[in-house]
Amino acid sequence: MEYTKPLLRLIEYFQKLPSIGPKTAQRLALYILKMEKPEVESFANAMVEAKTTIKYCSNCYNISSNDPCEICTNTSRSRETICVVAEAKDLFAIEKTNEYSGQYHVLQGLISPMDGIGPDDIKIKELLKRVHENEIKEVILALNPSVEGEATALYLSKLLKPFGIKVSRISYGIPIGSELEYTDELTLIRAIETRQEV
C-alpha cells in the first residue's frame, strides 16, 4: 500500500523504537493523526524537552534533569551500599519495589565482546573510583542473568575483591535470559532480600 509521504515518515520513525513492528508503527501513526493538534504539539514538546534537559548524573550515571541526581542527593539513603545495574531501566525496576535504600551505579551497558563492548566502554572505572573514595561496605551486582550479565558480574567481582568489601549478587529467582525491567516486583524483592556474596 502507498502511504502519503508524511504518514510514511511518521511510521518509519515509530519503527525505530524498540519492539515496534510495522503494524504497531502504523497503528501509532494513525492514532497521532486522530489526536487534537495542541495534544500532538504537547507530545512533541515533551520529547524535545526530555531530550534537551535529561542528562547523566556525574556520580552514579543515572538519567536525571539534575546533576547529581535525586537519588544521589537523597540524605535518607544509605551511603554504604551501591547497587550496580546495567541500565537506568533496571534501576527504575528496583526502585519500584521500595525495598532498596542505598546508592546505585549505572554501568551504561554490559561487557559483550561479540558486540565490541569491553570493560573500558562502560562505567567500571568510575565504579571502582567510587568504592575507593567512599566508605562502601557492600556492592550488590543486580545484572541481568544473561551471558553478558554473568561475564560482567564475574569481572566486577574480581576487581572489587581487593577492596575487602562484601560483593553480593541478586538471587537467581529471576529467570535466565530475562530482563530486570520485565520482572515482577515480588520476584525482584525476593532477589534483593536473598542476595548472595560472590
Tab-separated table of C-alpha atoms in Angstrom:
chain	number	residue	atom	x	y	z
A	1	MET	CA	0.000	0.000	0.000
A	2	GLU	CA	1.197	3.512	-0.826
A	3	TYR	CA	1.197	5.872	2.174
A	4	THR	CA	1.285	9.612	1.787
A	5	LYS	CA	4.870	10.766	2.486
A	6	PRO	CA	4.267	12.491	5.867
A	7	LEU	CA	2.456	9.390	7.176
A	8	LEU	CA	5.175	7.080	5.836
A	9	ARG	CA	7.832	9.189	7.575
A	10	LEU	CA	5.930	9.024	10.875
A	11	ILE	CA	5.540	5.237	10.565
A	12	GLU	CA	9.268	4.877	9.831
A	13	TYR	CA	10.154	6.863	12.967
A	14	PHE	CA	7.883	4.745	15.154
A	15	GLN	CA	9.508	1.598	13.736
A	16	LYS	CA	12.875	2.831	15.039
A	17	LEU	CA	11.586	2.382	18.596
A	18	PRO	CA	12.362	-0.938	20.316
A	19	SER	CA	9.734	-3.695	19.933
A	20	ILE	CA	7.699	-1.680	17.418
A	21	GLY	CA	6.971	-3.566	14.219
A	22	PRO	CA	5.330	-2.254	11.021
A	23	LYS	CA	1.720	-2.866	12.147
A	24	THR	CA	2.183	-1.259	15.559
A	25	ALA	CA	4.024	1.666	13.954
A	26	GLN	CA	1.125	2.173	11.548
A	27	ARG	CA	-1.407	1.983	14.410
A	28	LEU	CA	0.555	4.573	16.443
A	29	ALA	CA	0.937	6.918	13.469
A	30	LEU	CA	-2.784	6.756	12.709
A	31	TYR	CA	-3.549	7.397	16.382
A	32	ILE	CA	-1.379	10.532	16.295
A	33	LEU	CA	-3.363	11.766	13.298
A	34	LYS	CA	-6.606	11.418	15.290
A	35	MET	CA	-5.258	13.465	18.216
A	36	GLU	CA	-6.067	17.165	18.527
A	37	LYS	CA	-3.287	19.447	17.229
A	38	PRO	CA	-2.486	21.002	20.680
A	39	GLU	CA	-2.130	17.490	22.150
A	40	VAL	CA	0.242	16.457	19.339
A	41	GLU	CA	2.277	19.629	19.899
A	42	SER	CA	2.472	18.905	23.654
A	43	PHE	CA	3.594	15.351	22.873
A	44	ALA	CA	6.300	16.613	20.503
A	45	ASN	CA	7.407	19.272	23.015
A	46	ALA	CA	7.645	16.642	25.781
A	47	MET	CA	10.002	14.572	23.612
A	48	VAL	CA	12.183	17.593	22.779
A	49	GLU	CA	12.234	18.760	26.417
A	50	ALA	CA	13.202	15.279	27.653
A	51	LYS	CA	15.993	15.045	25.086
A	52	THR	CA	17.405	18.503	25.883
A	53	THR	CA	17.089	18.514	29.695
A	54	ILE	CA	17.793	14.929	30.755
A	55	LYS	CA	21.455	14.050	31.242
A	56	TYR	CA	23.575	11.528	33.125
A	57	CYS	CA	24.355	12.019	36.810
A	58	SER	CA	28.092	12.631	37.163
A	59	ASN	CA	28.160	10.408	40.265
A	60	CYS	CA	26.060	7.302	39.502
A	61	TYR	CA	25.267	7.734	35.756
A	62	ASN	CA	21.513	7.510	36.270
A	63	ILE	CA	19.418	9.689	33.961
A	64	SER	CA	18.090	12.871	35.525
A	65	SER	CA	17.433	16.527	34.831
A	66	ASN	CA	19.581	17.297	37.912
A	67	ASP	CA	23.269	16.649	38.473
A	68	PRO	CA	23.802	14.985	40.876
A	69	CYS	CA	20.535	13.090	40.538
A	70	GLU	CA	17.679	12.868	43.037
A	71	ILE	CA	18.875	9.510	44.409
A	72	CYS	CA	22.464	10.680	44.974
A	73	THR	CA	21.297	13.812	46.815
A	74	ASN	CA	18.739	11.989	48.982
A	75	THR	CA	20.265	12.102	52.502
A	76	SER	CA	17.950	9.368	53.812
A	77	ARG	CA	19.574	6.761	51.533
A	78	SER	CA	22.461	4.634	52.803
A	79	ARG	CA	25.906	5.701	51.568
A	80	GLU	CA	27.465	2.323	52.452
A	81	THR	CA	25.840	0.206	49.738
A	82	ILE	CA	25.980	0.529	45.957
A	83	CYS	CA	23.662	-1.478	43.731
A	84	VAL	CA	25.232	-1.913	40.287
A	85	VAL	CA	22.836	-2.118	37.322
A	86	ALA	CA	23.422	-2.178	33.574
A	87	GLU	CA	20.883	0.482	32.525
A	88	ALA	CA	18.648	3.116	34.103
A	89	LYS	CA	15.581	0.970	33.308
A	90	ASP	CA	16.941	-1.667	35.730
A	91	LEU	CA	17.306	1.000	38.438
A	92	PHE	CA	13.660	2.009	37.872
A	93	ALA	CA	12.561	-1.630	38.227
A	94	ILE	CA	14.372	-1.988	41.573
A	95	GLU	CA	13.102	1.373	42.843
A	96	LYS	CA	9.501	0.246	42.211
A	97	THR	CA	9.940	-2.454	44.885
A	98	ASN	CA	10.634	0.138	47.650
A	99	GLU	CA	12.952	-2.466	49.223
A	100	TYR	CA	16.361	-0.968	48.481
A	101	SER	CA	17.507	2.278	50.088
A	102	GLY	CA	21.168	2.565	49.126
A	103	GLN	CA	23.031	4.173	46.241
A	104	TYR	CA	23.226	2.998	42.622
A	105	HIS	CA	25.804	2.808	39.887
A	106	VAL	CA	24.587	2.518	36.284
A	107	LEU	CA	27.205	0.849	34.091
A	108	GLN	CA	25.614	2.070	30.830
A	109	GLY	CA	25.817	-1.438	29.362
A	110	LEU	CA	27.389	-4.846	29.873
A	111	ILE	CA	30.628	-6.391	28.700
A	112	SER	CA	29.860	-8.005	25.349
A	113	PRO	CA	32.865	-8.892	23.169
A	114	MET	CA	30.528	-10.071	20.384
A	115	ASP	CA	29.147	-6.525	20.173
A	116	GLY	CA	32.565	-4.912	20.578
A	117	ILE	CA	31.821	-3.697	24.135
A	118	GLY	CA	34.736	-4.135	26.511
A	119	PRO	CA	35.324	-3.067	30.139
A	120	ASP	CA	36.587	0.357	29.035
A	121	ASP	CA	33.334	1.049	27.155
A	122	ILE	CA	31.148	1.004	30.272
A	123	LYS	CA	31.371	2.810	33.637
A	124	ILE	CA	33.577	0.304	35.500
A	125	LYS	CA	36.484	2.682	36.273
A	126	GLU	CA	34.001	5.151	37.717
A	127	LEU	CA	32.542	2.445	39.986
A	128	LEU	CA	35.989	1.479	41.270
A	129	LYS	CA	36.761	5.149	41.960
A	130	ARG	CA	33.550	5.498	43.992
A	131	VAL	CA	34.334	2.398	46.038
A	132	HIS	CA	37.912	3.611	46.625
A	133	GLU	CA	36.939	7.160	47.637
A	134	ASN	CA	33.914	6.361	49.822
A	135	GLU	CA	33.252	4.145	52.823
A	136	ILE	CA	31.407	1.450	50.895
A	137	LYS	CA	30.664	-1.775	52.770
A	138	GLU	CA	28.756	-3.699	50.097
A	139	VAL	CA	28.356	-3.731	46.330
A	140	ILE	CA	25.271	-5.548	45.042
A	141	LEU	CA	25.533	-6.761	41.457
A	142	ALA	CA	21.996	-6.535	40.030
A	143	LEU	CA	22.782	-7.506	36.446
A	144	ASN	CA	20.611	-9.431	34.004
A	145	PRO	CA	21.137	-13.205	34.214
A	146	SER	CA	22.436	-13.387	30.650
A	147	VAL	CA	25.821	-14.376	29.262
A	148	GLU	CA	26.835	-10.691	29.188
A	149	GLY	CA	25.459	-10.091	32.693
A	150	GLU	CA	27.314	-13.097	34.089
A	151	ALA	CA	30.570	-12.082	32.389
A	152	THR	CA	30.282	-8.530	33.729
A	153	ALA	CA	29.433	-9.750	37.255
A	154	LEU	CA	32.424	-12.106	37.298
A	155	TYR	CA	34.741	-9.362	36.007
A	156	LEU	CA	33.483	-6.860	38.600
A	157	SER	CA	33.718	-9.315	41.484
A	158	LYS	CA	37.406	-9.917	40.662
A	159	LEU	CA	38.107	-6.166	40.506
A	160	LEU	CA	36.246	-5.471	43.773
A	161	LYS	CA	37.815	-8.304	45.787
A	162	PRO	CA	40.989	-6.344	46.740
A	163	PHE	CA	38.829	-3.658	48.425
A	164	GLY	CA	37.868	-6.160	51.145
A	165	ILE	CA	34.172	-5.315	50.934
A	166	LYS	CA	31.154	-7.591	50.613
A	167	VAL	CA	30.258	-8.211	46.966
A	168	SER	CA	26.858	-9.851	46.526
A	169	ARG	CA	24.703	-10.814	43.603
A	170	ILE	CA	20.915	-10.673	43.489
A	171	SER	CA	19.403	-14.148	43.772
A	172	TYR	CA	18.524	-16.286	40.834
A	173	GLY	CA	14.772	-16.010	41.278
A	174	ILE	CA	14.968	-14.090	38.026
A	175	PRO	CA	14.787	-16.489	35.063
A	176	ILE	CA	17.899	-16.860	32.921
A	177	GLY	CA	17.625	-14.836	29.726
A	178	SER	CA	15.051	-12.400	31.139
A	179	GLU	CA	15.499	-8.689	31.791
A	180	LEU	CA	15.042	-6.847	35.076
A	181	GLU	CA	12.621	-4.279	33.695
A	182	TYR	CA	10.123	-7.068	32.840
A	183	THR	CA	10.470	-8.914	36.171
A	184	ASP	CA	7.553	-8.576	38.571
A	185	GLU	CA	8.086	-6.643	41.786
A	186	LEU	CA	7.717	-9.630	44.148
A	187	THR	CA	10.443	-11.569	42.314
A	188	LEU	CA	12.719	-8.516	42.447
A	189	ILE	CA	12.049	-8.061	46.181
A	190	ARG	CA	12.944	-11.707	46.877
A	191	ALA	CA	16.027	-11.479	44.654
A	192	ILE	CA	17.305	-8.436	46.569
A	193	GLU	CA	16.461	-9.866	50.002
A	194	THR	CA	18.167	-13.213	49.317
A	195	ARG	CA	21.222	-11.852	47.545
A	196	GLN	CA	24.397	-13.901	47.950
A	197	GLU	CA	28.001	-12.979	48.412
A	198	VAL	CA	30.080	-13.517	45.257
